[in-house]
PDB file of C-alpha atoms in Angstrom:
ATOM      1  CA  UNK A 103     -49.100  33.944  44.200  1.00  0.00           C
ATOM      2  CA  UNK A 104     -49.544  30.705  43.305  1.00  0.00           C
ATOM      3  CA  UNK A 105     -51.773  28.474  41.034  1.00  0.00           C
ATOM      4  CA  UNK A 106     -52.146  25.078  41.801  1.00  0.00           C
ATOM      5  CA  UNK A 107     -54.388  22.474  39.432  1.00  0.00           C
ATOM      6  CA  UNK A 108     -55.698  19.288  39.839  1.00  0.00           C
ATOM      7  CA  UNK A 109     -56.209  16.794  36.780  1.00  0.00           C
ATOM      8  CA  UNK A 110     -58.005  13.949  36.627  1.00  0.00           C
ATOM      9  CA  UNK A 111     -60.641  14.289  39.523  1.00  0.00           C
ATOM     10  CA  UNK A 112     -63.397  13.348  38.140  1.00  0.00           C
ATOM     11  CA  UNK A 113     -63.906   9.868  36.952  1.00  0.00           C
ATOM     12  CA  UNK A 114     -66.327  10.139  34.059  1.00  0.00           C
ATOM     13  CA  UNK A 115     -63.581  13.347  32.944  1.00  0.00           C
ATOM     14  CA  UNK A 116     -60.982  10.660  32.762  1.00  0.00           C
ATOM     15  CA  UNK A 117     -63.552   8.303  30.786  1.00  0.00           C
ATOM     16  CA  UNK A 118     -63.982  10.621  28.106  1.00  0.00           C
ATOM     17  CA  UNK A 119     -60.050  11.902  27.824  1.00  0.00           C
ATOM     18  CA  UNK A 120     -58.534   8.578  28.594  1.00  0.00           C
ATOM     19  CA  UNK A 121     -60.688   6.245  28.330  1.00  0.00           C
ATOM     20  CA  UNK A 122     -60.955   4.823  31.956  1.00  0.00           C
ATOM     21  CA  UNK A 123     -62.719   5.596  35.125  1.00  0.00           C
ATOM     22  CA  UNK A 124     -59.768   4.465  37.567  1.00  0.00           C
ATOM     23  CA  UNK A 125     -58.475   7.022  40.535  1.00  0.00           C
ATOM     24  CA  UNK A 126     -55.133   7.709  40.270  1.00  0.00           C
ATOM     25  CA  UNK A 127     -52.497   6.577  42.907  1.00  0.00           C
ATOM     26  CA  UNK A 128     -52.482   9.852  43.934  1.00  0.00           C
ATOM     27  CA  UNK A 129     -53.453  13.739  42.668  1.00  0.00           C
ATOM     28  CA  UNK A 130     -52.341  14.385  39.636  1.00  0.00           C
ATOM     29  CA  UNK A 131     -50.865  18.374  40.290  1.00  0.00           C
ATOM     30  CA  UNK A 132     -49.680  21.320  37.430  1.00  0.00           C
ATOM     31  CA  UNK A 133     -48.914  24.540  38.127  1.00  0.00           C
ATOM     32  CA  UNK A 134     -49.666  27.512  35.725  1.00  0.00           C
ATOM     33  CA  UNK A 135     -48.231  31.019  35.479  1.00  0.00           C
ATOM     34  CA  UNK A 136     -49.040  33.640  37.472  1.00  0.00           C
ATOM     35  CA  UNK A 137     -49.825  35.598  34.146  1.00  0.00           C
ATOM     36  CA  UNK A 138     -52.388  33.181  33.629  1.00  0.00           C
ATOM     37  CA  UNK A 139     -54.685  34.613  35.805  1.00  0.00           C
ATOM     38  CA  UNK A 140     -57.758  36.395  33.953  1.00  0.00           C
ATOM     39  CA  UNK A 141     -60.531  38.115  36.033  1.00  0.00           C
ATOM     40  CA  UNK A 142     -62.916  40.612  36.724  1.00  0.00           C
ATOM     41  CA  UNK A 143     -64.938  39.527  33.623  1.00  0.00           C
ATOM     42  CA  UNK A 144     -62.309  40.246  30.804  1.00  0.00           C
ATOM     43  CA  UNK A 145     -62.183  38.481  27.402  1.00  0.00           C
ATOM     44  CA  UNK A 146     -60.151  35.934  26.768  1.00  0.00           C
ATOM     45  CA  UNK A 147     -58.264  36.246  23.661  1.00  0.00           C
ATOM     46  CA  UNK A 148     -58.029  33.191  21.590  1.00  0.00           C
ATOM     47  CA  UNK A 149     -54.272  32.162  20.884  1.00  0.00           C
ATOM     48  CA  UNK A 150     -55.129  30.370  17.411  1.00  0.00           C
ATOM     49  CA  UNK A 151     -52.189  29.677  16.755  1.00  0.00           C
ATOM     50  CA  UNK A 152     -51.978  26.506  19.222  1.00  0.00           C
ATOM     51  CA  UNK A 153     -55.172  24.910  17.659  1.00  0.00           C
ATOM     52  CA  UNK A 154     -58.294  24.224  20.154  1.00  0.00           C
ATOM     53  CA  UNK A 155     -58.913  25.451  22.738  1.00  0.00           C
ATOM     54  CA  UNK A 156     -61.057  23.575  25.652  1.00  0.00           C
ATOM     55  CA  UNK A 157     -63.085  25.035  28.362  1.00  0.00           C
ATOM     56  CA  UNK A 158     -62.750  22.521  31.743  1.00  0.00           C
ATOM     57  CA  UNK A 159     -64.863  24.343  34.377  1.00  0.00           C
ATOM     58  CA  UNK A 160     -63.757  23.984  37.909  1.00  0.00           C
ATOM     59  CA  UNK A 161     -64.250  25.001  41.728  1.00  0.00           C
ATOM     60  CA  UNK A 162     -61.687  27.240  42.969  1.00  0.00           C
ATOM     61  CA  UNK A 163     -60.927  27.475  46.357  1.00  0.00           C
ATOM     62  CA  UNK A 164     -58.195  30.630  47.971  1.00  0.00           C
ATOM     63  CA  UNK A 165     -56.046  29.997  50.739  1.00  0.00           C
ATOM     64  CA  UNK A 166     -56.106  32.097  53.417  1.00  0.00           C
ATOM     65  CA  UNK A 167     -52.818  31.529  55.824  1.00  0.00           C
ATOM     66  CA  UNK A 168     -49.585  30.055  55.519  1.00  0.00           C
ATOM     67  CA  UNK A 169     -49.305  26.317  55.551  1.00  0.00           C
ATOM     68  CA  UNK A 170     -46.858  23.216  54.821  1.00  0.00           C
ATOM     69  CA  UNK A 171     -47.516  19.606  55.560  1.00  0.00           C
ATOM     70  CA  UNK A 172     -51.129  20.315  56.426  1.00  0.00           C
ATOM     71  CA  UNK A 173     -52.911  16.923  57.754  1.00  0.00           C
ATOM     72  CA  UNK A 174     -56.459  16.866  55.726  1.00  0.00           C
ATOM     73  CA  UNK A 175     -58.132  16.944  59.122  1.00  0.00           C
ATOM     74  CA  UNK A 176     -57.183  20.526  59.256  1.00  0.00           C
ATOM     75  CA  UNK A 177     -57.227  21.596  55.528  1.00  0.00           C
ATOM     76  CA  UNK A 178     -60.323  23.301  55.725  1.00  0.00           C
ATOM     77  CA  UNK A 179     -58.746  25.921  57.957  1.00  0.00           C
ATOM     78  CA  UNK A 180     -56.222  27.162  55.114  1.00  0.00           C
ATOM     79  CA  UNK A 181     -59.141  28.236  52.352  1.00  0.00           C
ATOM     80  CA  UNK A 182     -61.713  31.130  53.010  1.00  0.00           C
ATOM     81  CA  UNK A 183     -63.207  31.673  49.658  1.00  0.00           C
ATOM     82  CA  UNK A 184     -64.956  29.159  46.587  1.00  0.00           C
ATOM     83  CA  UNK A 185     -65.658  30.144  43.407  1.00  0.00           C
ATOM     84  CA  UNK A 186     -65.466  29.215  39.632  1.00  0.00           C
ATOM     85  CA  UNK A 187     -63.489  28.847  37.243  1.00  0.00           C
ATOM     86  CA  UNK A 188     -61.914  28.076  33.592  1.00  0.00           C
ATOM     87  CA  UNK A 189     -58.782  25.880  33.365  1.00  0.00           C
ATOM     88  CA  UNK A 190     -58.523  26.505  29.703  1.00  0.00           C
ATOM     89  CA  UNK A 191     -56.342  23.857  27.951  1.00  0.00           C
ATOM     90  CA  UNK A 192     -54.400  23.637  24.454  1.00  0.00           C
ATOM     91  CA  UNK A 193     -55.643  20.175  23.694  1.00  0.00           C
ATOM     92  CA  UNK A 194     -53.855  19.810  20.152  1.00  0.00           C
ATOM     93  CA  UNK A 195     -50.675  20.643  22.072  1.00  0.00           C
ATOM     94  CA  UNK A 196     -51.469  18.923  24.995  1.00  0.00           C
ATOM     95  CA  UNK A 197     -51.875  15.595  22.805  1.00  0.00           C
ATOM     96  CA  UNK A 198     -48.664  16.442  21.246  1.00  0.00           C
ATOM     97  CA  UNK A 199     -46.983  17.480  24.511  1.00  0.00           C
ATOM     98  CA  UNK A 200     -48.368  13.941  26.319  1.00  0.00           C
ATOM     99  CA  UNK A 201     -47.244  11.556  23.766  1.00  0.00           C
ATOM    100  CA  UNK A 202     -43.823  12.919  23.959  1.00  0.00           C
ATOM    101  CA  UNK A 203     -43.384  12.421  27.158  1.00  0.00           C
ATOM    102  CA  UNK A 204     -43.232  16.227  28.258  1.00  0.00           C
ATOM    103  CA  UNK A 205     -44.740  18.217  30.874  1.00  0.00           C
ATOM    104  CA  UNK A 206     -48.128  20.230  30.271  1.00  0.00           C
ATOM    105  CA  UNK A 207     -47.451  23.425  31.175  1.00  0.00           C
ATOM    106  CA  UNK A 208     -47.057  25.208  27.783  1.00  0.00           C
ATOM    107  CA  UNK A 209     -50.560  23.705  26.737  1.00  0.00           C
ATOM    108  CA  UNK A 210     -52.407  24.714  30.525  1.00  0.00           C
ATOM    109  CA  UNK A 211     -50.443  27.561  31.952  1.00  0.00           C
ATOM    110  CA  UNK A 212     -50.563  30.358  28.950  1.00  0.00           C
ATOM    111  CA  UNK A 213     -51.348  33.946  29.064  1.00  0.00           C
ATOM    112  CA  UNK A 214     -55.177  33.879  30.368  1.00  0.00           C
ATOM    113  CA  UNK A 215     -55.259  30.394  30.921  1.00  0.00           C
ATOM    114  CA  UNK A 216     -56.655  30.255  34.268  1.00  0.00           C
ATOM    115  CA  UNK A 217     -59.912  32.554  34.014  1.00  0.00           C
ATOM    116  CA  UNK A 218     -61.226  33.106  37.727  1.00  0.00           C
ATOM    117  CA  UNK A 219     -64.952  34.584  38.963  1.00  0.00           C
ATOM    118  CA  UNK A 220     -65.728  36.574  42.125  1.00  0.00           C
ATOM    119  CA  UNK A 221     -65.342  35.033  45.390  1.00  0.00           C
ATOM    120  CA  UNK A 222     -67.991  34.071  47.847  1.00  0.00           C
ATOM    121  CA  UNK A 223     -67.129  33.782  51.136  1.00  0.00           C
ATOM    122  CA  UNK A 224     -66.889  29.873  52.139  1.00  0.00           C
ATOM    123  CA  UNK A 225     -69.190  30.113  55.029  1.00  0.00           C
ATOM    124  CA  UNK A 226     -71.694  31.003  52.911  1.00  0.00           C
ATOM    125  CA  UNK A 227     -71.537  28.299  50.724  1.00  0.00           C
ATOM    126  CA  UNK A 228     -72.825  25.367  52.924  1.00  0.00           C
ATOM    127  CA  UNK A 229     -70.374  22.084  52.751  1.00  0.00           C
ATOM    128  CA  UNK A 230     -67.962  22.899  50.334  1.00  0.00           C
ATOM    129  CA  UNK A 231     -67.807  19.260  49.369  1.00  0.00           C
ATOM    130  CA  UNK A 232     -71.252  18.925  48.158  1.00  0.00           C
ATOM    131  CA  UNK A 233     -71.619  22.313  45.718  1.00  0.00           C
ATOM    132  CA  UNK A 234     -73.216  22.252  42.084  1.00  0.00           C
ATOM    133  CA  UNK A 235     -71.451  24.249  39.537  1.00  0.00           C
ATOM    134  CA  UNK A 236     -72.248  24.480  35.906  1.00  0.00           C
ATOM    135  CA  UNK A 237     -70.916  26.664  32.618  1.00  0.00           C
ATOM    136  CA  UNK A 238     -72.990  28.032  30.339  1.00  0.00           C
ATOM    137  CA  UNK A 239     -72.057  29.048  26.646  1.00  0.00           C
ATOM    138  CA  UNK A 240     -74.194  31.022  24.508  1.00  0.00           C
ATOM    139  CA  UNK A 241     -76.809  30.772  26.889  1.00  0.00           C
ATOM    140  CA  UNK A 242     -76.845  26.355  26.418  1.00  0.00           C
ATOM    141  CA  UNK A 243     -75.831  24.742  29.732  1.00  0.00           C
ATOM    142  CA  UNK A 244     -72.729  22.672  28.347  1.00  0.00           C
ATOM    143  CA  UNK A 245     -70.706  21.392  31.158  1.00  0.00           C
ATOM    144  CA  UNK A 246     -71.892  20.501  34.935  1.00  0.00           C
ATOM    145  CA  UNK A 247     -70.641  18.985  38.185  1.00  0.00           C
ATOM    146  CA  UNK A 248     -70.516  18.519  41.828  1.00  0.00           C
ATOM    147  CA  UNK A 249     -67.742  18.565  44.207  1.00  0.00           C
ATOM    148  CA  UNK A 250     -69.253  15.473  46.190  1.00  0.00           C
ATOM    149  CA  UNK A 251     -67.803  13.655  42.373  1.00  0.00           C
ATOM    150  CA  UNK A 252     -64.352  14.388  43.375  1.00  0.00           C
ATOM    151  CA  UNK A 253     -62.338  11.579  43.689  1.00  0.00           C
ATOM    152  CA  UNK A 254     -60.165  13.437  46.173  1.00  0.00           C
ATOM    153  CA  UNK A 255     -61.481  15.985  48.322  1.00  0.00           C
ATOM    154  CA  UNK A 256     -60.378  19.844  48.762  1.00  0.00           C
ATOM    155  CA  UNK A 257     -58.903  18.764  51.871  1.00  0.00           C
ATOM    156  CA  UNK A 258     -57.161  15.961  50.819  1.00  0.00           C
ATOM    157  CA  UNK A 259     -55.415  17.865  47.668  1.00  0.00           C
ATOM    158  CA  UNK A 260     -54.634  21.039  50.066  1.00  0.00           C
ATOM    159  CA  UNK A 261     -52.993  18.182  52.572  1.00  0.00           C
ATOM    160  CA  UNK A 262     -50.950  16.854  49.384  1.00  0.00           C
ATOM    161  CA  UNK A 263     -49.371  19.963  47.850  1.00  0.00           C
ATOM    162  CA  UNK A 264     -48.454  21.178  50.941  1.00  0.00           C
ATOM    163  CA  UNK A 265     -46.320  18.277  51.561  1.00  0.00           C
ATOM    164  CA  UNK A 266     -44.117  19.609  48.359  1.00  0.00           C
ATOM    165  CA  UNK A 267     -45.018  23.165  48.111  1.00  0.00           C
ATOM    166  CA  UNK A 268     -45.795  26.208  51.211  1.00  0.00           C
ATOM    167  CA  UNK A 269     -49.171  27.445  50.296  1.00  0.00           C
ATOM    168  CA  UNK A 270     -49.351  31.173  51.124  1.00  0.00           C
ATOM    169  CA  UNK A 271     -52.237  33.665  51.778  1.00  0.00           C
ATOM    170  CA  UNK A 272     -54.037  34.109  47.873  1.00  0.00           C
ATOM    171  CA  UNK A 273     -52.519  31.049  46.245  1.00  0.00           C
ATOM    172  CA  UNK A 274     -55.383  29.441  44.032  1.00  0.00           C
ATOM    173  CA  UNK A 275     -56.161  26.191  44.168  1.00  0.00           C
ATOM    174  CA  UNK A 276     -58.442  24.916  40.317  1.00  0.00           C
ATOM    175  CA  UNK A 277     -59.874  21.401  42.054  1.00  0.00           C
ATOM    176  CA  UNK A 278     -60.811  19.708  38.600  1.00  0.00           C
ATOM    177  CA  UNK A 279     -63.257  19.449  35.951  1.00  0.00           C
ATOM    178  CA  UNK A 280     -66.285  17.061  34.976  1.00  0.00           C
ATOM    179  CA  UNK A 281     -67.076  15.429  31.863  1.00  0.00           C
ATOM    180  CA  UNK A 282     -67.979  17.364  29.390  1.00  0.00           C
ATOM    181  CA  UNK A 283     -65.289  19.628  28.269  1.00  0.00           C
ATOM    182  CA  UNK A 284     -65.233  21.283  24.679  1.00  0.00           C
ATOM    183  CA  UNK A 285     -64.032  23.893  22.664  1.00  0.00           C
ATOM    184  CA  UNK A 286     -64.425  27.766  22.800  1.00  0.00           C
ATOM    185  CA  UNK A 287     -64.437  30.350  20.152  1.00  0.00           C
ATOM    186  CA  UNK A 288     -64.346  33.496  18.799  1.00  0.00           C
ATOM    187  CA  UNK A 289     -67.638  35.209  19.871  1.00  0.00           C
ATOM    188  CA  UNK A 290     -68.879  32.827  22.450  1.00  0.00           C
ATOM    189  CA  UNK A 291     -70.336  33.995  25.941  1.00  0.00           C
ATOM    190  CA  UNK A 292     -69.212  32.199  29.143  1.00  0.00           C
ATOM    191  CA  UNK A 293     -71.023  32.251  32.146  1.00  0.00           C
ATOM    192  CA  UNK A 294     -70.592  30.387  35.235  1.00  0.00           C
ATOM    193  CA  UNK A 295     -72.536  29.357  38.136  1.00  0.00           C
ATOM    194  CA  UNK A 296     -71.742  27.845  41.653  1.00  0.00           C
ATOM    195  CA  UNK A 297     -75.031  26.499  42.891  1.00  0.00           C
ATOM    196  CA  UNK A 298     -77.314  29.416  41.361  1.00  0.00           C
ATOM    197  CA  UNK A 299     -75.279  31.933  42.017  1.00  0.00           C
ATOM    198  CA  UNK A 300     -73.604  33.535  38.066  1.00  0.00           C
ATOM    199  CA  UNK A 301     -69.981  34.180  39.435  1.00  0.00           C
ATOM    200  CA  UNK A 302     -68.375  33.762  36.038  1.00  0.00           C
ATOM    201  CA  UNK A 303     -69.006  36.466  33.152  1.00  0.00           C
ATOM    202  CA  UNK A 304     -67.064  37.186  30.356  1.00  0.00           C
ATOM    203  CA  UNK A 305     -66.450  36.635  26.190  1.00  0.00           C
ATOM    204  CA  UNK A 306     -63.856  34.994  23.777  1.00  0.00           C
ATOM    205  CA  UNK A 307     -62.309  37.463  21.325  1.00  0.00           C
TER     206      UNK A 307
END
């Protein structure tokens, strides 16, 4: 299993990290571990150690079947499932990390890094390119988006890792976050939401 990530998707995201609301030439992909993964509504334990800690809510989408070099036109074939979920980020070491020049994945793919909710089953979600998602912390809505934002599509990220990587039945796919990204810690209560629908539960310890 693998999990894919998408930075820099949404324009006003890239405003308030980098300071500008240009697209990139192209999809800016990471990968994290597959230890990672954190669901079914455990806590996330705080590594203090590496500083802060950011919350960047996201859509996640599942693939279904076995694909390489899939044209967008037929992405939408290869995912069966939506949900959402935390791409949590070391930003102290990511700052560190970037103006070194060296890749991100100590600082995005630690232990429970990639905290996922339960599924829903993409038919049921309408156009998957026009959903509302939000995250909640200590019951204060803090961070909220919608997929018609992206600045590339589901389909057109699917068709653009699979042109470098096979995607394979339960491989993850974290689409990118909006603007306003902050901070967890100890104590709080994270709850997230695709259209109405709470899909995301759990607690920092």
């Amino acid at each position: 299993m693998k999990i894919f990530a998408v930075g820099m998707n949404y324009a006003l995201h890239n405003k308030e990290l980098h300071g500008t609301l240009n697209k990139t030439e192209e999809p800016v992909i990471f990968t994290k571990a597959d230890s990672a993964l954190l669901k079914n509504h455990k806590p996330f334990f705080l590594p203090e150690e590496m500083g802060r800690v950011d919350y960047e809510t996201e859509v996640v989408v599942r693939i279904c079947r076995l694909g390489k070099g899939i044209p967008a036109r037929f992405a939408h074939r290869y995912y069966d499932a939506v949900t959402v979920g935390i791409d949590f980020t070391a930003r102290d070491l990511q700052r560190r990390l970037r103006e070194q020049g060296l890749p991100w994945e100590l600082c995005k793919g630690f232990d429970g890094s990639a905290v996922i909710g339960d599924w829903i089953d993409k038919e049921q979600c309408g156009d998957v390119q026009n959903i509302t998602f939000r995250l909640d912390v200590n019951g204060q809505t803090v961070q909220k988006g919608c997929t018609a934002d992206m600045l590339y599509t589901i389909d057109e990220q699917i068709a653009y890792i699979s042109r470098f990587f096979t995607l394979k039945t339960g491989d993850l796919l974290y689409t990118g976050t909006p603007a306003g990204v902050g901070p967890v810690r100890i104590n709080d209560h994270l709850q997230g939401f695709l259209k109405d629908e709470k899909v995301l539960d759990f607690r920092v310890k």
